C-alpha positions as a LaTeX table, in Angstrom:
\begin{tabular}{lrrr}
\hline
Residue & $x$ (\AA) & $y$ (\AA) & $z$ (\AA) \\
\hline
Met1 & 79.96 & $-10.62$ & $-54.42$ \\
Thr2 & 79.60 & $-14.83$ & $-54.61$ \\
Leu3 & 82.13 & $-17.35$ & $-54.25$ \\
Leu4 & 80.86 & $-19.92$ & $-56.07$ \\
Ala5 & 81.96 & $-23.39$ & $-56.37$ \\
Leu6 & 79.71 & $-25.50$ & $-59.27$ \\
Gly7 & 80.22 & $-29.07$ & $-60.91$ \\
Ile8 & 79.21 & $-32.94$ & $-60.66$ \\
Asn9 & 82.05 & $-35.48$ & $-60.09$ \\
His10 & 81.87 & $-39.42$ & $-59.45$ \\
Arg11 & 79.67 & $-39.48$ & $-56.15$ \\
Thr12 & 76.69 & $-37.52$ & $-58.54$ \\
Ala13 & 77.18 & $-38.50$ & $-62.09$ \\
Ala14 & 77.58 & $-41.27$ & $-63.73$ \\
Val15 & 80.74 & $-41.34$ & $-65.97$ \\
Glu16 & 78.50 & $-41.24$ & $-68.72$ \\
Val17 & 77.92 & $-37.46$ & $-67.84$ \\
Arg18 & 81.57 & $-37.10$ & $-66.55$ \\
Glu19 & 82.80 & $-38.01$ & $-70.34$ \\
Lys20 & 80.14 & $-35.71$ & $-71.86$ \\
Val21 & 81.37 & $-32.76$ & $-69.59$ \\
Ala22 & 84.72 & $-32.93$ & $-69.50$ \\
Phe23 & 87.06 & $-30.42$ & $-70.88$ \\
Gly24 & 89.84 & $-31.17$ & $-73.14$ \\
Pro25 & 93.20 & $-28.93$ & $-72.51$ \\
Ser26 & 92.61 & $-28.37$ & $-76.52$ \\
Gln27 & 89.54 & $-26.87$ & $-74.98$ \\
Leu28 & 90.18 & $-25.26$ & $-71.95$ \\
Asp29 & 91.80 & $-21.81$ & $-73.16$ \\
Ile30 & 88.40 & $-21.22$ & $-75.10$ \\
Ala31 & 86.43 & $-22.48$ & $-72.04$ \\
Leu32 & 88.55 & $-20.28$ & $-69.44$ \\
Lys33 & 87.64 & $-17.41$ & $-71.77$ \\
Glu34 & 83.30 & $-18.31$ & $-72.84$ \\
Leu35 & 83.38 & $-18.09$ & $-69.14$ \\
Arg36 & 85.60 & $-15.43$ & $-67.35$ \\
Ala37 & 83.08 & $-12.54$ & $-70.27$ \\
Leu38 & 79.51 & $-13.91$ & $-68.59$ \\
Pro39 & 77.99 & $-10.29$ & $-67.74$ \\
Arg40 & 77.81 & $-11.67$ & $-63.84$ \\
Val41 & 81.37 & $-12.90$ & $-63.21$ \\
Arg42 & 84.03 & $-11.60$ & $-62.66$ \\
Glu43 & 87.35 & $-14.94$ & $-61.80$ \\
Ala44 & 87.12 & $-18.41$ & $-63.01$ \\
Ala45 & 89.18 & $-21.67$ & $-62.87$ \\
Val46 & 88.65 & $-24.75$ & $-64.37$ \\
Leu47 & 89.18 & $-27.80$ & $-62.31$ \\
Ser48 & 88.32 & $-31.27$ & $-65.20$ \\
Thr49 & 89.30 & $-35.05$ & $-64.34$ \\
Cys50 & 88.71 & $-38.73$ & $-64.78$ \\
Asn51 & 86.23 & $-38.28$ & $-61.86$ \\
Arg52 & 85.08 & $-34.42$ & $-61.48$ \\
Thr53 & 84.30 & $-31.63$ & $-63.67$ \\
Glu54 & 85.02 & $-28.05$ & $-61.08$ \\
Leu55 & 84.10 & $-24.46$ & $-62.54$ \\
Tyr56 & 85.35 & $-22.48$ & $-59.68$ \\
Cys57 & 83.80 & $-18.34$ & $-60.02$ \\
Val58 & 83.70 & $-15.11$ & $-58.59$ \\
Thr59 & 79.95 & $-13.83$ & $-59.90$ \\
Asp60 & 77.06 & $-11.40$ & $-58.94$ \\
Glu61 & 74.47 & $-12.65$ & $-56.66$ \\
Ala62 & 72.70 & $-15.50$ & $-58.22$ \\
Gly63 & 75.57 & $-16.43$ & $-60.63$ \\
Glu64 & 75.23 & $-19.72$ & $-60.27$ \\
Arg65 & 72.37 & $-20.41$ & $-62.87$ \\
Asp66 & 74.58 & $-18.66$ & $-66.05$ \\
Val67 & 77.46 & $-20.73$ & $-65.43$ \\
Leu68 & 75.43 & $-24.18$ & $-64.89$ \\
Asp69 & 73.82 & $-22.91$ & $-67.81$ \\
Trp70 & 76.67 & $-21.79$ & $-69.67$ \\
Leu71 & 77.74 & $-25.64$ & $-68.99$ \\
Gly72 & 75.68 & $-26.61$ & $-70.23$ \\
Arg73 & 75.89 & $-25.17$ & $-74.03$ \\
Phe74 & 79.15 & $-25.84$ & $-73.86$ \\
His75 & 79.41 & $-30.04$ & $-73.61$ \\
Ala76 & 75.39 & $-29.65$ & $-76.02$ \\
Leu77 & 74.04 & $-30.77$ & $-73.22$ \\
Pro78 & 70.09 & $-29.43$ & $-71.44$ \\
Pro79 & 70.77 & $-27.89$ & $-68.34$ \\
Glu80 & 68.14 & $-30.12$ & $-67.15$ \\
Glu81 & 70.32 & $-32.75$ & $-67.73$ \\
Leu82 & 72.93 & $-31.65$ & $-64.73$ \\
Leu83 & 70.90 & $-30.61$ & $-62.93$ \\
Ser84 & 69.86 & $-33.37$ & $-61.59$ \\
Cys85 & 73.21 & $-34.03$ & $-60.90$ \\
Ala86 & 75.14 & $-30.89$ & $-60.28$ \\
Tyr87 & 76.40 & $-28.83$ & $-56.72$ \\
His88 & 77.19 & $-25.73$ & $-56.13$ \\
Tyr89 & 78.27 & $-24.00$ & $-53.52$ \\
Val90 & 78.65 & $-20.46$ & $-51.95$ \\
Asp91 & 81.97 & $-18.32$ & $-49.69$ \\
Gly92 & 82.70 & $-20.56$ & $-47.21$ \\
Glu93 & 80.81 & $-23.66$ & $-48.17$ \\
Ala94 & 83.19 & $-22.77$ & $-51.34$ \\
Ala95 & 86.85 & $-22.65$ & $-49.84$ \\
Arg96 & 85.84 & $-25.02$ & $-47.70$ \\
His97 & 85.29 & $-27.73$ & $-51.05$ \\
Leu98 & 87.58 & $-26.87$ & $-52.17$ \\
Met99 & 90.37 & $-27.30$ & $-49.88$ \\
Arg100 & 88.57 & $-30.86$ & $-48.91$ \\
Val101 & 88.80 & $-31.93$ & $-53.16$ \\
Ala102 & 92.82 & $-30.29$ & $-52.86$ \\
Val103 & 93.60 & $-33.12$ & $-49.79$ \\
Gly104 & 91.20 & $-36.20$ & $-50.86$ \\
Leu105 & 89.15 & $-36.23$ & $-48.15$ \\
Asp106 & 86.27 & $-35.60$ & $-51.71$ \\
Ser107 & 88.03 & $-38.25$ & $-53.53$ \\
Met108 & 87.13 & $-42.48$ & $-54.10$ \\
Val109 & 90.23 & $-43.49$ & $-53.11$ \\
Leu110 & 90.84 & $-41.55$ & $-49.40$ \\
Gly111 & 93.56 & $-39.35$ & $-49.17$ \\
Glu112 & 94.90 & $-40.05$ & $-53.09$ \\
Pro113 & 98.14 & $-37.62$ & $-54.16$ \\
Gln114 & 96.95 & $-36.67$ & $-57.40$ \\
Ile115 & 94.81 & $-34.34$ & $-57.45$ \\
Leu116 & 96.62 & $-31.55$ & $-55.29$ \\
Gly117 & 98.74 & $-31.28$ & $-58.89$ \\
Gln118 & 95.45 & $-31.80$ & $-61.13$ \\
Ile119 & 94.37 & $-28.69$ & $-58.40$ \\
Lys120 & 98.04 & $-26.62$ & $-59.28$ \\
Asp121 & 96.92 & $-27.16$ & $-63.06$ \\
Ala122 & 93.77 & $-25.81$ & $-63.21$ \\
Tyr123 & 95.39 & $-22.92$ & $-61.44$ \\
Gln124 & 98.29 & $-22.62$ & $-63.95$ \\
Ala125 & 95.50 & $-22.60$ & $-66.07$ \\
Ala126 & 92.92 & $-20.48$ & $-64.50$ \\
Arg127 & 96.63 & $-17.47$ & $-64.57$ \\
Thr128 & 97.20 & $-18.37$ & $-68.13$ \\
Ala129 & 94.24 & $-17.13$ & $-69.29$ \\
Lys130 & 93.63 & $-14.48$ & $-66.83$ \\
Gly131 & 90.45 & $-15.37$ & $-65.07$ \\
Leu132 & 92.30 & $-15.66$ & $-62.03$ \\
Gly133 & 91.44 & $-11.99$ & $-59.94$ \\
Gly134 & 92.73 & $-11.57$ & $-56.14$ \\
Glu135 & 89.97 & $-13.47$ & $-54.19$ \\
Leu136 & 90.51 & $-16.85$ & $-56.89$ \\
Glu137 & 94.37 & $-15.85$ & $-56.45$ \\
Arg138 & 93.94 & $-16.00$ & $-52.66$ \\
Leu139 & 91.44 & $-18.49$ & $-52.12$ \\
Phe140 & 94.00 & $-21.41$ & $-54.06$ \\
Gln141 & 96.89 & $-20.09$ & $-52.93$ \\
His142 & 95.20 & $-20.66$ & $-48.85$ \\
Thr143 & 94.21 & $-23.39$ & $-50.39$ \\
Phe144 & 97.80 & $-24.89$ & $-51.21$ \\
Ala145 & 98.92 & $-24.18$ & $-47.71$ \\
Val146 & 96.27 & $-26.03$ & $-46.22$ \\
Ala147 & 96.81 & $-28.58$ & $-48.01$ \\
Lys148 & 100.56 & $-28.68$ & $-47.21$ \\
Gln149 & 100.02 & $-28.65$ & $-43.52$ \\
Val150 & 97.45 & $-31.31$ & $-43.95$ \\
Arg151 & 100.46 & $-33.68$ & $-45.85$ \\
Thr152 & 103.29 & $-32.38$ & $-43.53$ \\
Glu153 & 100.57 & $-33.01$ & $-39.63$ \\
Thr154 & 98.83 & $-35.54$ & $-41.15$ \\
Ser155 & 99.00 & $-39.74$ & $-42.77$ \\
Ile156 & 96.30 & $-38.81$ & $-45.08$ \\
Gly157 & 98.87 & $-39.93$ & $-47.62$ \\
Lys158 & 100.03 & $-43.01$ & $-46.29$ \\
Asn159 & 98.82 & $-47.01$ & $-45.76$ \\
Pro160 & 97.66 & $-47.21$ & $-49.17$ \\
Val161 & 94.24 & $-48.37$ & $-50.56$ \\
Ser162 & 94.55 & $-49.99$ & $-53.67$ \\
Val163 & 94.66 & $-54.07$ & $-54.98$ \\
Ala164 & 98.29 & $-52.86$ & $-55.79$ \\
Tyr165 & 99.93 & $-52.21$ & $-53.24$ \\
Ala166 & 97.79 & $-54.28$ & $-51.57$ \\
Ala167 & 99.06 & $-57.69$ & $-53.13$ \\
Val168 & 102.73 & $-56.15$ & $-52.10$ \\
Ser169 & 102.44 & $-55.30$ & $-48.69$ \\
Leu170 & 100.95 & $-59.48$ & $-48.29$ \\
Ala171 & 104.02 & $-60.76$ & $-50.02$ \\
Ser172 & 106.22 & $-58.33$ & $-47.56$ \\
Arg173 & 105.11 & $-60.36$ & $-45.08$ \\
Ile174 & 106.84 & $-63.47$ & $-46.49$ \\
Phe175 & 109.86 & $-62.44$ & $-47.42$ \\
Asp176 & 112.09 & $-60.67$ & $-45.43$ \\
Asp177 & 115.00 & $-59.51$ & $-48.24$ \\
Phe178 & 112.09 & $-57.76$ & $-50.87$ \\
Ser179 & 116.44 & $-57.16$ & $-52.77$ \\
Lys180 & 116.72 & $-61.47$ & $-52.84$ \\
Ala181 & 113.24 & $-61.90$ & $-54.66$ \\
Arg182 & 113.11 & $-62.12$ & $-58.55$ \\
Ala183 & 109.14 & $-60.73$ & $-59.56$ \\
Leu184 & 107.17 & $-62.47$ & $-62.69$ \\
Leu185 & 104.10 & $-59.89$ & $-63.53$ \\
Ile186 & 101.57 & $-61.03$ & $-65.66$ \\
Gly187 & 99.44 & $-58.45$ & $-67.37$ \\
Ala188 & 100.72 & $-55.40$ & $-68.42$ \\
Gly189 & 97.92 & $-52.72$ & $-67.37$ \\
Glu190 & 97.33 & $-50.06$ & $-65.40$ \\
Thr191 & 97.08 & $-52.63$ & $-61.80$ \\
Ile192 & 100.26 & $-54.25$ & $-62.85$ \\
Glu193 & 102.66 & $-51.00$ & $-64.21$ \\
Leu194 & 101.70 & $-49.85$ & $-60.06$ \\
Val195 & 102.44 & $-53.01$ & $-58.54$ \\
Ala196 & 105.64 & $-53.13$ & $-60.80$ \\
Arg197 & 106.50 & $-49.99$ & $-58.83$ \\
His198 & 105.47 & $-50.55$ & $-55.68$ \\
Leu199 & 107.79 & $-53.67$ & $-56.05$ \\
His200 & 110.00 & $-51.18$ & $-57.34$ \\
Glu201 & 110.15 & $-49.32$ & $-54.35$ \\
Ala202 & 110.22 & $-52.47$ & $-51.54$ \\
Gly203 & 114.16 & $-53.17$ & $-53.13$ \\
Val204 & 112.40 & $-55.77$ & $-55.78$ \\
Lys205 & 115.33 & $-55.76$ & $-58.24$ \\
Thr206 & 114.61 & $-58.70$ & $-60.62$ \\
Ile207 & 111.28 & $-58.40$ & $-62.13$ \\
Thr208 & 109.94 & $-60.03$ & $-65.52$ \\
Val209 & 107.04 & $-59.11$ & $-66.73$ \\
Ala210 & 105.19 & $-61.06$ & $-69.42$ \\
Asn211 & 102.03 & $-60.06$ & $-71.82$ \\
Arg212 & 100.18 & $-61.44$ & $-74.53$ \\
Thr213 & 101.52 & $-58.32$ & $-76.44$ \\
Lys214 & 106.06 & $-58.35$ & $-75.80$ \\
Glu215 & 106.21 & $-54.42$ & $-76.81$ \\
Arg216 & 103.99 & $-53.51$ & $-74.21$ \\
Ala217 & 105.42 & $-55.62$ & $-71.87$ \\
Ser218 & 108.42 & $-53.78$ & $-72.95$ \\
Gln219 & 107.88 & $-51.01$ & $-71.85$ \\
Leu220 & 106.61 & $-51.04$ & $-68.85$ \\
Ala221 & 109.75 & $-53.42$ & $-68.18$ \\
Glu222 & 112.23 & $-50.89$ & $-70.07$ \\
Glu223 & 111.29 & $-48.57$ & $-66.90$ \\
Phe224 & 111.94 & $-50.99$ & $-63.88$ \\
Asn225 & 115.11 & $-52.15$ & $-65.39$ \\
Gly226 & 113.21 & $-55.97$ & $-65.55$ \\
Gln227 & 113.11 & $-58.39$ & $-68.75$ \\
Ala228 & 109.99 & $-58.44$ & $-70.70$ \\
Ile229 & 108.23 & $-61.67$ & $-72.64$ \\
Ser230 & 105.31 & $-63.61$ & $-74.32$ \\
Leu231 & 102.51 & $-65.43$ & $-72.39$ \\
Asp232 & 104.71 & $-68.45$ & $-73.88$ \\
Gly233 & 107.26 & $-67.59$ & $-71.49$ \\
Ile234 & 105.83 & $-68.31$ & $-68.63$ \\
Pro235 & 105.98 & $-71.63$ & $-67.91$ \\
Val236 & 110.39 & $-71.61$ & $-67.76$ \\
Ala237 & 109.86 & $-67.81$ & $-65.69$ \\
Leu238 & 107.87 & $-69.73$ & $-62.85$ \\
Glu239 & 111.09 & $-71.92$ & $-62.76$ \\
Glu240 & 113.16 & $-68.54$ & $-60.63$ \\
Ala241 & 110.15 & $-66.52$ & $-60.11$ \\
Asp242 & 109.73 & $-66.33$ & $-56.14$ \\
Ile243 & 106.83 & $-63.53$ & $-56.96$ \\
Val244 & 104.45 & $-64.12$ & $-59.04$ \\
Ile245 & 101.39 & $-61.53$ & $-59.88$ \\
Ser246 & 98.94 & $-61.74$ & $-62.50$ \\
Ser247 & 96.04 & $-59.74$ & $-63.59$ \\
Thr248 & 95.16 & $-59.99$ & $-67.11$ \\
Ala249 & 91.38 & $-59.68$ & $-68.62$ \\
Ala250 & 91.29 & $-63.16$ & $-69.95$ \\
Pro251 & 88.42 & $-65.28$ & $-69.76$ \\
Leu252 & 90.19 & $-68.32$ & $-68.71$ \\
Pro253 & 92.65 & $-69.13$ & $-66.30$ \\
Ile254 & 96.96 & $-69.11$ & $-67.73$ \\
Leu255 & 98.90 & $-70.36$ & $-64.39$ \\
Gly256 & 97.15 & $-74.63$ & $-64.52$ \\
Lys257 & 98.15 & $-76.39$ & $-61.29$ \\
Gly258 & 100.15 & $-78.76$ & $-64.04$ \\
Met259 & 102.15 & $-75.84$ & $-64.73$ \\
Val260 & 102.93 & $-75.00$ & $-61.29$ \\
Glu261 & 103.92 & $-77.72$ & $-60.32$ \\
Arg262 & 106.16 & $-78.92$ & $-62.71$ \\
Ala263 & 107.29 & $-75.03$ & $-62.18$ \\
Leu264 & 107.77 & $-76.30$ & $-58.68$ \\
Lys265 & 109.91 & $-79.25$ & $-59.07$ \\
Arg266 & 112.97 & $-77.15$ & $-61.34$ \\
Arg267 & 113.00 & $-74.28$ & $-58.30$ \\
Arg268 & 112.85 & $-77.99$ & $-55.53$ \\
His269 & 110.32 & $-76.65$ & $-54.21$ \\
Arg270 & 111.30 & $-73.14$ & $-53.29$ \\
Pro271 & 108.31 & $-71.40$ & $-52.54$ \\
Val272 & 105.92 & $-69.11$ & $-54.28$ \\
Phe273 & 103.86 & $-66.66$ & $-53.40$ \\
Met274 & 101.18 & $-65.66$ & $-55.68$ \\
Val275 & 98.37 & $-62.61$ & $-56.36$ \\
Asp276 & 95.59 & $-62.63$ & $-58.48$ \\
Ile277 & 94.10 & $-60.12$ & $-59.55$ \\
Ala278 & 91.86 & $-60.98$ & $-61.91$ \\
Val279 & 88.95 & $-61.08$ & $-62.57$ \\
Pro280 & 87.67 & $-64.11$ & $-64.36$ \\
Arg281 & 91.19 & $-65.64$ & $-62.33$ \\
Asp282 & 94.10 & $-65.98$ & $-64.24$ \\
Ile283 & 95.19 & $-68.60$ & $-61.78$ \\
Glu284 & 93.47 & $-71.80$ & $-61.27$ \\
Pro285 & 92.12 & $-72.93$ & $-58.03$ \\
Glu286 & 93.23 & $-75.49$ & $-57.78$ \\
Val287 & 97.03 & $-74.53$ & $-57.63$ \\
Ser288 & 96.29 & $-73.57$ & $-54.23$ \\
Glu289 & 96.93 & $-77.15$ & $-53.05$ \\
Leu290 & 100.21 & $-77.44$ & $-53.69$ \\
Gly291 & 102.42 & $-77.71$ & $-50.29$ \\
Asp292 & 104.67 & $-74.66$ & $-51.45$ \\
Val293 & 102.51 & $-71.73$ & $-53.39$ \\
Phe294 & 101.19 & $-69.48$ & $-51.39$ \\
Leu295 & 98.03 & $-68.71$ & $-52.86$ \\
Tyr296 & 95.64 & $-64.86$ & $-53.17$ \\
Thr297 & 92.89 & $-63.64$ & $-54.52$ \\
Val298 & 91.43 & $-60.08$ & $-55.26$ \\
Asp299 & 89.15 & $-61.75$ & $-51.86$ \\
Asp300 & 91.98 & $-61.99$ & $-50.20$ \\
Leu301 & 93.55 & $-58.41$ & $-50.40$ \\
Gln302 & 89.77 & $-57.13$ & $-48.66$ \\
Glu303 & 91.10 & $-57.19$ & $-45.70$ \\
Val304 & 95.17 & $-55.35$ & $-46.06$ \\
Ile305 & 93.33 & $-52.46$ & $-48.02$ \\
Glu306 & 89.89 & $-52.45$ & $-44.82$ \\
Glu307 & 92.89 & $-51.73$ & $-42.47$ \\
Asn308 & 94.88 & $-49.31$ & $-44.51$ \\
Arg309 & 91.84 & $-47.93$ & $-45.49$ \\
Arg310 & 90.92 & $-47.32$ & $-41.75$ \\
His311 & 94.24 & $-45.06$ & $-40.45$ \\
Arg312 & 93.18 & $-43.09$ & $-43.69$ \\
Gln313 & 89.79 & $-42.45$ & $-41.77$ \\
Val314 & 91.80 & $-41.32$ & $-38.87$ \\
Ala315 & 94.02 & $-39.57$ & $-40.38$ \\
Ala316 & 90.66 & $-37.85$ & $-43.30$ \\
Asn317 & 90.02 & $-37.23$ & $-39.48$ \\
Gln318 & 92.59 & $-35.57$ & $-37.83$ \\
Ala319 & 92.01 & $-33.26$ & $-42.12$ \\
Glu320 & 88.85 & $-32.61$ & $-41.52$ \\
Ala321 & 89.81 & $-30.30$ & $-38.06$ \\
Leu322 & 92.83 & $-28.89$ & $-40.58$ \\
Ile323 & 90.48 & $-27.99$ & $-43.17$ \\
Glu324 & 87.98 & $-26.65$ & $-41.00$ \\
Ser325 & 90.64 & $-23.89$ & $-39.16$ \\
Gly326 & 92.01 & $-22.78$ & $-42.03$ \\
Val327 & 87.91 & $-21.67$ & $-43.11$ \\
Ala328 & 87.45 & $-20.35$ & $-40.38$ \\
His329 & 91.43 & $-17.91$ & $-41.48$ \\
Trp330 & 90.51 & $-17.78$ & $-44.87$ \\
Phe331 & 86.89 & $-16.28$ & $-43.93$ \\
Gln332 & 88.45 & $-13.85$ & $-41.43$ \\
Glu333 & 91.47 & $-12.72$ & $-44.13$ \\
Arg334 & 87.85 & $-12.00$ & $-46.72$ \\
Arg335 & 86.27 & $-9.29$ & $-43.64$ \\
Ile336 & 89.45 & $-7.96$ & $-43.08$ \\
Arg337 & 89.93 & $-7.05$ & $-46.58$ \\
Ser338 & 86.21 & $-6.48$ & $-46.47$ \\
Ala339 & 86.36 & $-3.23$ & $-44.33$ \\
Gly340 & 89.86 & $-2.35$ & $-45.95$ \\
Asp341 & 88.00 & $-1.68$ & $-48.70$ \\
Val342 & 85.16 & 0.38 & $-47.28$ \\
Ile343 & 87.92 & 1.95 & $-45.32$ \\
Arg344 & 90.23 & 3.47 & $-48.71$ \\
Glu345 & 86.21 & 4.58 & $-49.85$ \\
Val346 & 86.06 & 6.35 & $-46.36$ \\
Arg347 & 89.96 & 7.98 & $-46.95$ \\
Ala348 & 89.33 & 8.89 & $-50.12$ \\
Lys349 & 85.66 & 10.82 & $-49.60$ \\
Gly350 & 87.37 & 11.98 & $-46.56$ \\
Asp351 & 90.20 & 13.12 & $-48.69$ \\
Val352 & 88.27 & 14.83 & $-51.22$ \\
Leu353 & 86.15 & 16.49 & $-48.46$ \\
Arg354 & 89.26 & 18.48 & $-47.53$ \\
Asn355 & 90.47 & 18.80 & $-50.84$ \\
Glu356 & 87.25 & 20.90 & $-51.05$ \\
Ala357 & 87.74 & 23.08 & $-47.80$ \\
Glu358 & 91.72 & 23.32 & $-48.24$ \\
Gln359 & 91.14 & 25.16 & $-52.04$ \\
Gln360 & 88.73 & 27.42 & $-50.41$ \\
Ala361 & 91.15 & 27.86 & $-47.61$ \\
Leu362 & 93.87 & 29.54 & $-50.41$ \\
Ala363 & 91.84 & 31.43 & $-52.38$ \\
Arg364 & 90.81 & 33.45 & $-48.63$ \\
Leu365 & 93.97 & 33.71 & $-48.39$ \\
Ala366 & 94.50 & 34.67 & $-51.22$ \\
Asn367 & 91.59 & 37.49 & $-51.48$ \\
Gly368 & 93.92 & 38.80 & $-48.09$ \\
Glu369 & 91.18 & 37.37 & $-44.86$ \\
Ala370 & 92.42 & 37.18 & $-42.42$ \\
Pro371 & 95.17 & 33.59 & $-41.54$ \\
Glu372 & 93.17 & 33.02 & $-38.18$ \\
Lys373 & 89.61 & 33.29 & $-39.40$ \\
Val374 & 90.27 & 31.80 & $-42.00$ \\
Ile375 & 91.62 & 28.73 & $-39.81$ \\
Gln376 & 88.72 & 28.84 & $-37.80$ \\
Arg377 & 86.12 & 28.47 & $-40.89$ \\
Leu378 & 88.46 & 25.92 & $-42.14$ \\
Ala379 & 88.30 & 24.05 & $-38.81$ \\
His380 & 84.15 & 24.96 & $-39.17$ \\
Gln381 & 83.67 & 24.09 & $-42.22$ \\
Leu382 & 85.98 & 20.37 & $-42.65$ \\
Thr383 & 84.17 & 19.15 & $-39.10$ \\
Asn384 & 80.19 & 20.34 & $-40.78$ \\
Arg385 & 81.66 & 18.36 & $-43.64$ \\
Leu386 & 82.92 & 14.77 & $-42.22$ \\
Leu387 & 79.75 & 14.80 & $-39.93$ \\
His388 & 77.46 & 15.52 & $-42.21$ \\
Gln389 & 76.32 & 12.28 & $-43.39$ \\
Pro390 & 76.59 & 10.25 & $-40.29$ \\
Thr391 & 74.55 & 12.56 & $-38.14$ \\
Leu392 & 71.81 & 11.79 & $-41.17$ \\
Ser393 & 72.15 & 8.27 & $-40.39$ \\
Leu394 & 71.73 & 8.09 & $-36.98$ \\
Arg395 & 68.59 & 10.43 & $-37.04$ \\
Ser396 & 67.52 & 8.36 & $-39.52$ \\
Ala397 & 68.47 & 4.64 & $-36.58$ \\
Ala398 & 67.49 & 6.82 & $-34.19$ \\
Ala399 & 63.95 & 7.14 & $-35.80$ \\
Gln400 & 64.11 & 3.63 & $-36.65$ \\
Glu401 & 65.00 & 2.43 & $-33.09$ \\
Arg402 & 67.97 & 0.53 & $-34.65$ \\
Gln403 & 69.58 & 0.80 & $-31.63$ \\
Glu404 & 72.57 & $-1.86$ & $-32.67$ \\
Leu405 & 73.04 & 0.57 & $-35.68$ \\
Leu406 & 73.55 & 3.20 & $-32.57$ \\
Asp407 & 75.43 & 1.12 & $-30.63$ \\
Ala408 & 77.97 & 0.16 & $-33.38$ \\
Ala409 & 78.20 & 4.19 & $-34.69$ \\
Ala410 & 79.40 & 4.92 & $-31.41$ \\
Glu411 & 81.53 & 2.34 & $-30.73$ \\
Leu412 & 83.50 & 3.28 & $-34.70$ \\
Leu413 & 83.04 & 7.16 & $-33.97$ \\
Leu414 & 83.55 & 7.17 & $-30.12$ \\
Gly415 & 85.56 & 4.80 & $-29.08$ \\
Asp416 & 85.51 & 2.63 & $-25.85$ \\
Asp417 & 87.71 & 5.64 & $-23.54$ \\
Glu418 & 85.54 & 8.37 & $-25.20$ \\
Arg419 & 82.31 & 7.19 & $-24.11$ \\
Glu420 & 83.92 & 6.69 & $-20.33$ \\
His421 & 83.21 & 9.70 & $-19.56$ \\
\hline
\end{tabular}
């Protein structure tokens, strides 16, 4: 049996292709059942996120083409279109890939933690759909253990590398005590939501959210016990704001030099920290000429992001070493399980031969044959039957000059102690 990982991700396929092969929640159950029903597929799990769609399967040899063809059929795409951007890994490489994905080493943002939760969801969905057998069950459990070890023993999840975190990190260089700072956030998209979360976690207690749609601003502000205003309310809010962070999709600047200058006068020139994350910019560049304003743009944040990324890269190298150890351990357990299957087959065959000899011996005793002769015949018969097949195989190996097989047989059947004598 072969462990297979097949998929596409943000590195191999454009978003237009990733959209086509993504599995929505309503599709997942039927997809797992169809995938599991393929003749060559024994076990299956599906991981589908905005950045990747991956299928983890236990298949017969050469089963990857069947899986790829099925993926194309399910999403009504020609296999050739998928071939150009799909990757596949087998056995140890497949296990290594899943572990790297789980700890964020294969993510767009190095070390991001959300992917582990998404893998756990994929695992649970596969279990519910009865797509997991012993092989994938053990792989996922082993992967979760390795991911936990990486998170515990490295700093892969620390030093965030998002623009939102970088903005708050810069603010911390100016404000010694965030609890006294008041923040004005302009916009209500994902970046501003992350900014609000980081500020709240840093200790900022007063957050005002300004947005073109006040309803959306209210939804975000309520999460952090803040207040919402429309864009028209910004001039008044500026008078109280110590931190201003803006990220909208407006085509023209929202904060002009005159508006900020008037607010500074009413603030009696208490300094204001401003970050303009938007492209095009929300804050006129001339605002930086004002003496009491610290204005940063998205380009200024790159230094913070790169510094944090360097820290994460060191942790990523440590994580790679832990994953290599995890893969080696997974391989070792797999080999032991494989040997267990052989042992069970050998013992089962031995039990059959023993039962046959035992029944024949009991029949002879019942017919009045002398117990001593029955035991002698039983011992002779059982020895011959147990050693018949190994003897034939040894002779065949000798005829073919397969010395390695002869040495292995001697070690297995005789052991080192007997061979020395």
